[in-house]
mmCIF file with all atom_site columns, C-alpha atoms in Angstrom:
data_model
loop_
_atom_site.group_PDB
_atom_site.id
_atom_site.type_symbol
_atom_site.label_atom_id
_atom_site.label_alt_id
_atom_site.label_comp_id
_atom_site.label_asym_id
_atom_site.label_entity_id
_atom_site.label_seq_id
_atom_site.pdbx_PDB_ins_code
_atom_site.Cartn_x
_atom_site.Cartn_y
_atom_site.Cartn_z
_atom_site.occupancy
_atom_site.B_iso_or_equiv
_atom_site.pdbx_formal_charge
_atom_site.auth_seq_id
_atom_site.auth_comp_id
_atom_site.auth_asym_id
_atom_site.auth_atom_id
_atom_site.pdbx_PDB_model_num
ATOM 1   C CA . UNK A 1 1   ? -0.028 0.097  -0.114  1.00 0.00 ? 1253 UNK A CA 1
ATOM 2   C CA . UNK A 1 2   ? 3.137  2.304  0.323   1.00 0.00 ? 1254 UNK A CA 1
ATOM 3   C CA . UNK A 1 3   ? 4.371  1.762  -1.786  1.00 0.00 ? 1255 UNK A CA 1
ATOM 4   C CA . UNK A 1 4   ? 0.865  2.036  -4.260  1.00 0.00 ? 1256 UNK A CA 1
ATOM 5   C CA . UNK A 1 5   ? 1.230  5.233  -2.857  1.00 0.00 ? 1257 UNK A CA 1
ATOM 6   C CA . UNK A 1 6   ? 4.463  6.717  -3.539  1.00 0.00 ? 1258 UNK A CA 1
ATOM 7   C CA . UNK A 1 7   ? 3.959  5.528  -7.047  1.00 0.00 ? 1259 UNK A CA 1
ATOM 8   C CA . UNK A 1 8   ? 0.959  7.564  -7.456  1.00 0.00 ? 1260 UNK A CA 1
ATOM 9   C CA . UNK A 1 9   ? 3.129  10.702 -5.928  1.00 0.00 ? 1261 UNK A CA 1
ATOM 10  C CA . UNK A 1 10  ? 5.920  9.982  -8.232  1.00 0.00 ? 1262 UNK A CA 1
ATOM 11  C CA . UNK A 1 11  ? 3.882  9.919  -11.435 1.00 0.00 ? 1263 UNK A CA 1
ATOM 12  C CA . UNK A 1 12  ? 1.734  12.955 -10.612 1.00 0.00 ? 1264 UNK A CA 1
ATOM 13  C CA . UNK A 1 13  ? 4.690  14.684 -9.650  1.00 0.00 ? 1265 UNK A CA 1
ATOM 14  C CA . UNK A 1 14  ? 7.911  13.364 -11.263 1.00 0.00 ? 1266 UNK A CA 1
ATOM 15  C CA . UNK A 1 15  ? 10.042 16.770 -10.973 1.00 0.00 ? 1267 UNK A CA 1
ATOM 16  C CA . UNK A 1 16  ? 8.408  17.173 -7.263  1.00 0.00 ? 1268 UNK A CA 1
ATOM 17  C CA . UNK A 1 17  ? 7.446  20.036 -7.518  1.00 0.00 ? 1269 UNK A CA 1
ATOM 18  C CA . UNK A 1 18  ? 3.573  20.205 -6.071  1.00 0.00 ? 1270 UNK A CA 1
ATOM 19  C CA . UNK A 1 19  ? 1.926  16.867 -4.571  1.00 0.00 ? 1271 UNK A CA 1
ATOM 20  C CA . UNK A 1 20  ? 4.675  14.810 -3.995  1.00 0.00 ? 1272 UNK A CA 1
ATOM 21  C CA . UNK A 1 21  ? 7.133  18.088 -1.782  1.00 0.00 ? 1273 UNK A CA 1
ATOM 22  C CA . UNK A 1 22  ? 4.341  16.221 0.837   1.00 0.00 ? 1274 UNK A CA 1
ATOM 23  C CA . UNK A 1 23  ? 6.331  12.818 1.389   1.00 0.00 ? 1275 UNK A CA 1
ATOM 24  C CA . UNK A 1 24  ? 9.255  14.676 2.597   1.00 0.00 ? 1276 UNK A CA 1
ATOM 25  C CA . UNK A 1 25  ? 6.612  15.411 5.999   1.00 0.00 ? 1277 UNK A CA 1
ATOM 26  C CA . UNK A 1 26  ? 9.225  15.444 8.824   1.00 0.00 ? 1278 UNK A CA 1
ATOM 27  C CA . UNK A 1 27  ? 12.270 15.070 6.591   1.00 0.00 ? 1279 UNK A CA 1
ATOM 28  C CA . UNK A 1 28  ? 13.411 18.897 6.970   1.00 0.00 ? 1280 UNK A CA 1
ATOM 29  C CA . UNK A 1 29  ? 13.931 18.110 10.800  1.00 0.00 ? 1281 UNK A CA 1
ATOM 30  C CA . UNK A 1 30  ? 14.618 14.344 10.697  1.00 0.00 ? 1282 UNK A CA 1
ATOM 31  C CA . UNK A 1 31  ? 18.159 15.142 8.275   1.00 0.00 ? 1283 UNK A CA 1
ATOM 32  C CA . UNK A 1 32  ? 18.709 18.409 10.533  1.00 0.00 ? 1284 UNK A CA 1
ATOM 33  C CA . UNK A 1 33  ? 18.423 15.885 13.645  1.00 0.00 ? 1285 UNK A CA 1
ATOM 34  C CA . UNK A 1 34  ? 20.686 13.230 11.581  1.00 0.00 ? 1286 UNK A CA 1
ATOM 35  C CA . UNK A 1 35  ? 23.219 15.869 10.712  1.00 0.00 ? 1287 UNK A CA 1
ATOM 36  C CA . UNK A 1 36  ? 23.475 17.563 13.912  1.00 0.00 ? 1288 UNK A CA 1
ATOM 37  C CA . UNK A 1 37  ? 23.827 14.547 16.005  1.00 0.00 ? 1289 UNK A CA 1
ATOM 38  C CA . UNK A 1 38  ? 26.470 13.091 13.899  1.00 0.00 ? 1290 UNK A CA 1
ATOM 39  C CA . UNK A 1 39  ? 23.995 10.780 12.612  1.00 0.00 ? 1291 UNK A CA 1
ATOM 40  C CA . UNK A 1 40  ? 23.468 9.154  16.284  1.00 0.00 ? 1292 UNK A CA 1
ATOM 41  C CA . UNK A 1 41  ? 19.614 8.083  15.088  1.00 0.00 ? 1293 UNK A CA 1
ATOM 42  C CA . UNK A 1 42  ? 18.446 6.073  12.003  1.00 0.00 ? 1294 UNK A CA 1
ATOM 43  C CA . UNK A 1 43  ? 17.224 7.831  9.436   1.00 0.00 ? 1295 UNK A CA 1
ATOM 44  C CA . UNK A 1 44  ? 14.015 6.189  9.591   1.00 0.00 ? 1296 UNK A CA 1
ATOM 45  C CA . UNK A 1 45  ? 13.417 7.254  13.494  1.00 0.00 ? 1297 UNK A CA 1
ATOM 46  C CA . UNK A 1 46  ? 14.919 10.913 12.810  1.00 0.00 ? 1298 UNK A CA 1
ATOM 47  C CA . UNK A 1 47  ? 11.992 11.503 9.984   1.00 0.00 ? 1299 UNK A CA 1
ATOM 48  C CA . UNK A 1 48  ? 9.985  10.222 12.997  1.00 0.00 ? 1300 UNK A CA 1
ATOM 49  C CA . UNK A 1 49  ? 11.058 12.844 15.281  1.00 0.00 ? 1301 UNK A CA 1
ATOM 50  C CA . UNK A 1 50  ? 11.023 14.991 12.599  1.00 0.00 ? 1302 UNK A CA 1
ATOM 51  C CA . UNK A 1 51  ? 7.602  14.353 11.685  1.00 0.00 ? 1303 UNK A CA 1
ATOM 52  C CA . UNK A 1 52  ? 6.388  14.701 15.535  1.00 0.00 ? 1304 UNK A CA 1
ATOM 53  C CA . UNK A 1 53  ? 8.962  18.277 15.660  1.00 0.00 ? 1305 UNK A CA 1
ATOM 54  C CA . UNK A 1 54  ? 7.365  19.449 12.472  1.00 0.00 ? 1306 UNK A CA 1
ATOM 55  C CA . UNK A 1 55  ? 3.773  19.043 14.076  1.00 0.00 ? 1307 UNK A CA 1
ATOM 56  C CA . UNK A 1 56  ? 5.131  21.015 17.862  1.00 0.00 ? 1308 UNK A CA 1
ATOM 57  C CA . UNK A 1 57  ? 6.279  23.657 15.272  1.00 0.00 ? 1309 UNK A CA 1
ATOM 58  C CA . UNK A 1 58  ? 3.113  23.763 13.521  1.00 0.00 ? 1310 UNK A CA 1
ATOM 59  C CA . UNK A 1 59  ? 1.036  24.483 16.762  1.00 0.00 ? 1311 UNK A CA 1
ATOM 60  C CA . UNK A 1 60  ? 2.907  27.374 17.177  1.00 0.00 ? 1312 UNK A CA 1
ATOM 61  C CA . UNK A 1 61  ? 1.381  28.662 14.312  1.00 0.00 ? 1313 UNK A CA 1
ATOM 62  C CA . UNK A 1 62  ? -2.166 27.304 13.426  1.00 0.00 ? 1314 UNK A CA 1
ATOM 63  C CA . UNK A 1 63  ? -4.494 26.591 15.651  1.00 0.00 ? 1315 UNK A CA 1
ATOM 64  C CA . UNK A 1 64  ? -4.100 23.649 17.465  1.00 0.00 ? 1316 UNK A CA 1
ATOM 65  C CA . UNK A 1 65  ? -6.867 20.971 16.860  1.00 0.00 ? 1317 UNK A CA 1
ATOM 66  C CA . UNK A 1 66  ? -7.490 17.564 17.821  1.00 0.00 ? 1318 UNK A CA 1
ATOM 67  C CA . UNK A 1 67  ? -6.338 15.941 15.007  1.00 0.00 ? 1319 UNK A CA 1
ATOM 68  C CA . UNK A 1 68  ? -2.785 17.432 15.522  1.00 0.00 ? 1320 UNK A CA 1
ATOM 69  C CA . UNK A 1 69  ? -3.094 16.417 19.146  1.00 0.00 ? 1321 UNK A CA 1
ATOM 70  C CA . UNK A 1 70  ? -3.368 12.693 17.728  1.00 0.00 ? 1322 UNK A CA 1
ATOM 71  C CA . UNK A 1 71  ? -1.056 12.702 14.710  1.00 0.00 ? 1323 UNK A CA 1
ATOM 72  C CA . UNK A 1 72  ? 1.792  13.353 17.955  1.00 0.00 ? 1324 UNK A CA 1
ATOM 73  C CA . UNK A 1 73  ? 0.674  11.009 19.743  1.00 0.00 ? 1325 UNK A CA 1
ATOM 74  C CA . UNK A 1 74  ? 0.720  8.134  17.080  1.00 0.00 ? 1326 UNK A CA 1
ATOM 75  C CA . UNK A 1 75  ? 4.252  9.409  16.307  1.00 0.00 ? 1327 UNK A CA 1
ATOM 76  C CA . UNK A 1 76  ? 4.859  8.801  20.242  1.00 0.00 ? 1328 UNK A CA 1
ATOM 77  C CA . UNK A 1 77  ? 3.455  5.605  20.366  1.00 0.00 ? 1329 UNK A CA 1
ATOM 78  C CA . UNK A 1 78  ? 5.244  3.870  17.102  1.00 0.00 ? 1330 UNK A CA 1
ATOM 79  C CA . UNK A 1 79  ? 8.992  6.306  18.320  1.00 0.00 ? 1331 UNK A CA 1
ATOM 80  C CA . UNK A 1 80  ? 8.126  3.933  21.522  1.00 0.00 ? 1332 UNK A CA 1
ATOM 81  C CA . UNK A 1 81  ? 8.285  0.715  20.515  1.00 0.00 ? 1333 UNK A CA 1
ATOM 82  C CA . UNK A 1 82  ? 11.669 1.620  18.522  1.00 0.00 ? 1334 UNK A CA 1
ATOM 83  C CA . UNK A 1 83  ? 13.787 0.652  21.492  1.00 0.00 ? 1335 UNK A CA 1
ATOM 84  C CA . UNK A 1 84  ? 15.875 3.414  20.682  1.00 0.00 ? 1336 UNK A CA 1
ATOM 85  C CA . UNK A 1 85  ? 18.181 5.293  23.445  1.00 0.00 ? 1337 UNK A CA 1
ATOM 86  C CA . UNK A 1 86  ? 16.209 8.750  23.281  1.00 0.00 ? 1338 UNK A CA 1
ATOM 87  C CA . UNK A 1 87  ? 18.672 9.783  26.111  1.00 0.00 ? 1339 UNK A CA 1
ATOM 88  C CA . UNK A 1 88  ? 21.559 9.011  24.645  1.00 0.00 ? 1340 UNK A CA 1
ATOM 89  C CA . UNK A 1 89  ? 20.329 11.485 21.248  1.00 0.00 ? 1341 UNK A CA 1
ATOM 90  C CA . UNK A 1 90  ? 18.853 14.155 24.194  1.00 0.00 ? 1342 UNK A CA 1
ATOM 91  C CA . UNK A 1 91  ? 22.737 14.068 25.248  1.00 0.00 ? 1343 UNK A CA 1
ATOM 92  C CA . UNK A 1 92  ? 23.841 14.795 21.505  1.00 0.00 ? 1344 UNK A CA 1
ATOM 93  C CA . UNK A 1 93  ? 21.491 17.876 20.985  1.00 0.00 ? 1345 UNK A CA 1
ATOM 94  C CA . UNK A 1 94  ? 23.487 20.813 19.640  1.00 0.00 ? 1346 UNK A CA 1
ATOM 95  C CA . UNK A 1 95  ? 20.848 23.538 19.332  1.00 0.00 ? 1347 UNK A CA 1
ATOM 96  C CA . UNK A 1 96  ? 23.388 25.084 17.061  1.00 0.00 ? 1348 UNK A CA 1
ATOM 97  C CA . UNK A 1 97  ? 24.606 22.732 14.935  1.00 0.00 ? 1349 UNK A CA 1
ATOM 98  C CA . UNK A 1 98  ? 20.448 21.404 14.609  1.00 0.00 ? 1350 UNK A CA 1
ATOM 99  C CA . UNK A 1 99  ? 19.851 25.108 12.891  1.00 0.00 ? 1351 UNK A CA 1
ATOM 100 C CA . UNK A 1 100 ? 23.051 25.239 11.031  1.00 0.00 ? 1352 UNK A CA 1
ATOM 101 C CA . UNK A 1 101 ? 22.025 21.966 9.590   1.00 0.00 ? 1353 UNK A CA 1
ATOM 102 C CA . UNK A 1 102 ? 18.323 22.997 9.176   1.00 0.00 ? 1354 UNK A CA 1
ATOM 103 C CA . UNK A 1 103 ? 18.521 26.142 7.795   1.00 0.00 ? 1355 UNK A CA 1
ATOM 104 C CA . UNK A 1 104 ? 20.892 24.850 4.665   1.00 0.00 ? 1356 UNK A CA 1
ATOM 105 C CA . UNK A 1 105 ? 17.861 22.007 3.758   1.00 0.00 ? 1357 UNK A CA 1
ATOM 106 C CA . UNK A 1 106 ? 17.726 21.616 -0.582  1.00 0.00 ? 1358 UNK A CA 1
ATOM 107 C CA . UNK A 1 107 ? 13.849 21.943 -0.385  1.00 0.00 ? 1359 UNK A CA 1
ATOM 108 C CA . UNK A 1 108 ? 14.641 25.713 0.962   1.00 0.00 ? 1360 UNK A CA 1
ATOM 109 C CA . UNK A 1 109 ? 15.287 28.845 -1.363  1.00 0.00 ? 1361 UNK A CA 1
ATOM 110 C CA . UNK A 1 110 ? 17.740 32.137 -0.721  1.00 0.00 ? 1362 UNK A CA 1
ATOM 111 C CA . UNK A 1 111 ? 14.788 34.134 1.455   1.00 0.00 ? 1363 UNK A CA 1
ATOM 112 C CA . UNK A 1 112 ? 12.473 31.373 2.820   1.00 0.00 ? 1364 UNK A CA 1
ATOM 113 C CA . UNK A 1 113 ? 12.503 28.144 4.966   1.00 0.00 ? 1365 UNK A CA 1
ATOM 114 C CA . UNK A 1 114 ? 10.170 25.796 2.971   1.00 0.00 ? 1366 UNK A CA 1
ATOM 115 C CA . UNK A 1 115 ? 8.349  23.224 5.332   1.00 0.00 ? 1367 UNK A CA 1
ATOM 116 C CA . UNK A 1 116 ? 5.763  20.499 5.159   1.00 0.00 ? 1368 UNK A CA 1
ATOM 117 C CA . UNK A 1 117 ? 3.749  20.959 7.792   1.00 0.00 ? 1369 UNK A CA 1
ATOM 118 C CA . UNK A 1 118 ? 0.103  19.462 8.977   1.00 0.00 ? 1370 UNK A CA 1
ATOM 119 C CA . UNK A 1 119 ? -2.964 21.748 9.013   1.00 0.00 ? 1371 UNK A CA 1
ATOM 120 C CA . UNK A 1 120 ? -6.022 19.773 10.290  1.00 0.00 ? 1372 UNK A CA 1
ATOM 121 C CA . UNK A 1 121 ? -6.229 17.397 8.105   1.00 0.00 ? 1373 UNK A CA 1
ATOM 122 C CA . UNK A 1 122 ? -3.916 17.990 5.114   1.00 0.00 ? 1374 UNK A CA 1
ATOM 123 C CA . UNK A 1 123 ? 0.087  18.356 4.773   1.00 0.00 ? 1375 UNK A CA 1
ATOM 124 C CA . UNK A 1 124 ? 0.620  21.348 3.410   1.00 0.00 ? 1376 UNK A CA 1
ATOM 125 C CA . UNK A 1 125 ? 4.074  23.325 1.429   1.00 0.00 ? 1377 UNK A CA 1
ATOM 126 C CA . UNK A 1 126 ? 4.640  26.517 3.516   1.00 0.00 ? 1378 UNK A CA 1
ATOM 127 C CA . UNK A 1 127 ? 7.248  28.952 3.703   1.00 0.00 ? 1379 UNK A CA 1
ATOM 128 C CA . UNK A 1 128 ? 8.879  31.276 6.360   1.00 0.00 ? 1380 UNK A CA 1
ATOM 129 C CA . UNK A 1 129 ? 11.463 34.006 5.804   1.00 0.00 ? 1381 UNK A CA 1
ATOM 130 C CA . UNK A 1 130 ? 14.713 32.989 6.882   1.00 0.00 ? 1382 UNK A CA 1
ATOM 131 C CA . UNK A 1 131 ? 14.990 34.650 10.514  1.00 0.00 ? 1383 UNK A CA 1
ATOM 132 C CA . UNK A 1 132 ? 16.512 33.576 13.706  1.00 0.00 ? 1384 UNK A CA 1
ATOM 133 C CA . UNK A 1 133 ? 12.969 33.457 15.466  1.00 0.00 ? 1385 UNK A CA 1
ATOM 134 C CA . UNK A 1 134 ? 12.042 30.778 12.792  1.00 0.00 ? 1386 UNK A CA 1
ATOM 135 C CA . UNK A 1 135 ? 15.256 28.931 13.501  1.00 0.00 ? 1387 UNK A CA 1
ATOM 136 C CA . UNK A 1 136 ? 14.960 28.979 17.107  1.00 0.00 ? 1388 UNK A CA 1
ATOM 137 C CA . UNK A 1 137 ? 11.083 27.555 16.849  1.00 0.00 ? 1389 UNK A CA 1
ATOM 138 C CA . UNK A 1 138 ? 12.307 24.688 14.808  1.00 0.00 ? 1390 UNK A CA 1
ATOM 139 C CA . UNK A 1 139 ? 14.859 23.886 17.295  1.00 0.00 ? 1391 UNK A CA 1
ATOM 140 C CA . UNK A 1 140 ? 12.734 24.036 20.316  1.00 0.00 ? 1392 UNK A CA 1
ATOM 141 C CA . UNK A 1 141 ? 9.911  22.148 18.467  1.00 0.00 ? 1393 UNK A CA 1
ATOM 142 C CA . UNK A 1 142 ? 12.759 19.695 18.082  1.00 0.00 ? 1394 UNK A CA 1
ATOM 143 C CA . UNK A 1 143 ? 14.533 19.274 21.729  1.00 0.00 ? 1395 UNK A CA 1
ATOM 144 C CA . UNK A 1 144 ? 10.410 19.439 22.694  1.00 0.00 ? 1396 UNK A CA 1
ATOM 145 C CA . UNK A 1 145 ? 10.103 16.564 20.661  1.00 0.00 ? 1397 UNK A CA 1
ATOM 146 C CA . UNK A 1 146 ? 13.325 14.717 22.236  1.00 0.00 ? 1398 UNK A CA 1
ATOM 147 C CA . UNK A 1 147 ? 12.918 15.700 25.720  1.00 0.00 ? 1399 UNK A CA 1
ATOM 148 C CA . UNK A 1 148 ? 8.687  14.381 25.109  1.00 0.00 ? 1400 UNK A CA 1
ATOM 149 C CA . UNK A 1 149 ? 9.905  10.813 25.124  1.00 0.00 ? 1401 UNK A CA 1
ATOM 150 C CA . UNK A 1 150 ? 12.370 11.229 28.262  1.00 0.00 ? 1402 UNK A CA 1
ATOM 151 C CA . UNK A 1 151 ? 9.545  10.560 29.995  1.00 0.00 ? 1403 UNK A CA 1
#
């Protein structure tokens, strides 16, 4: 089922300019987490943490609703089953490194940070200005994501 869904996206948007971008949900945050912790966390878990962080980040900018809260809970359950030692990740997390890698993501352009964020019942490509407040919000969301896995 997953492969059929991805096939639909690839066939519909071969050049990754529209619908296919939605498959990158969690990747900007996840890739920054991977790189900033020297790949301490496996890619799939990093993307899962990125999905959670993107959801936390979105909740700062959009009205919170039950769907967003449910999404975070589902991702939490999946991550908790992984058996990964999130304490080691917390020790390795560095805000400055995270923000540097986050700002270098290939989906961004010179003026804006382009993020795939959940909004109610859908995902949206959203652009934010490249500024320190947005980077601070992104690193805070990732740190909250990590902290919540330690409880």
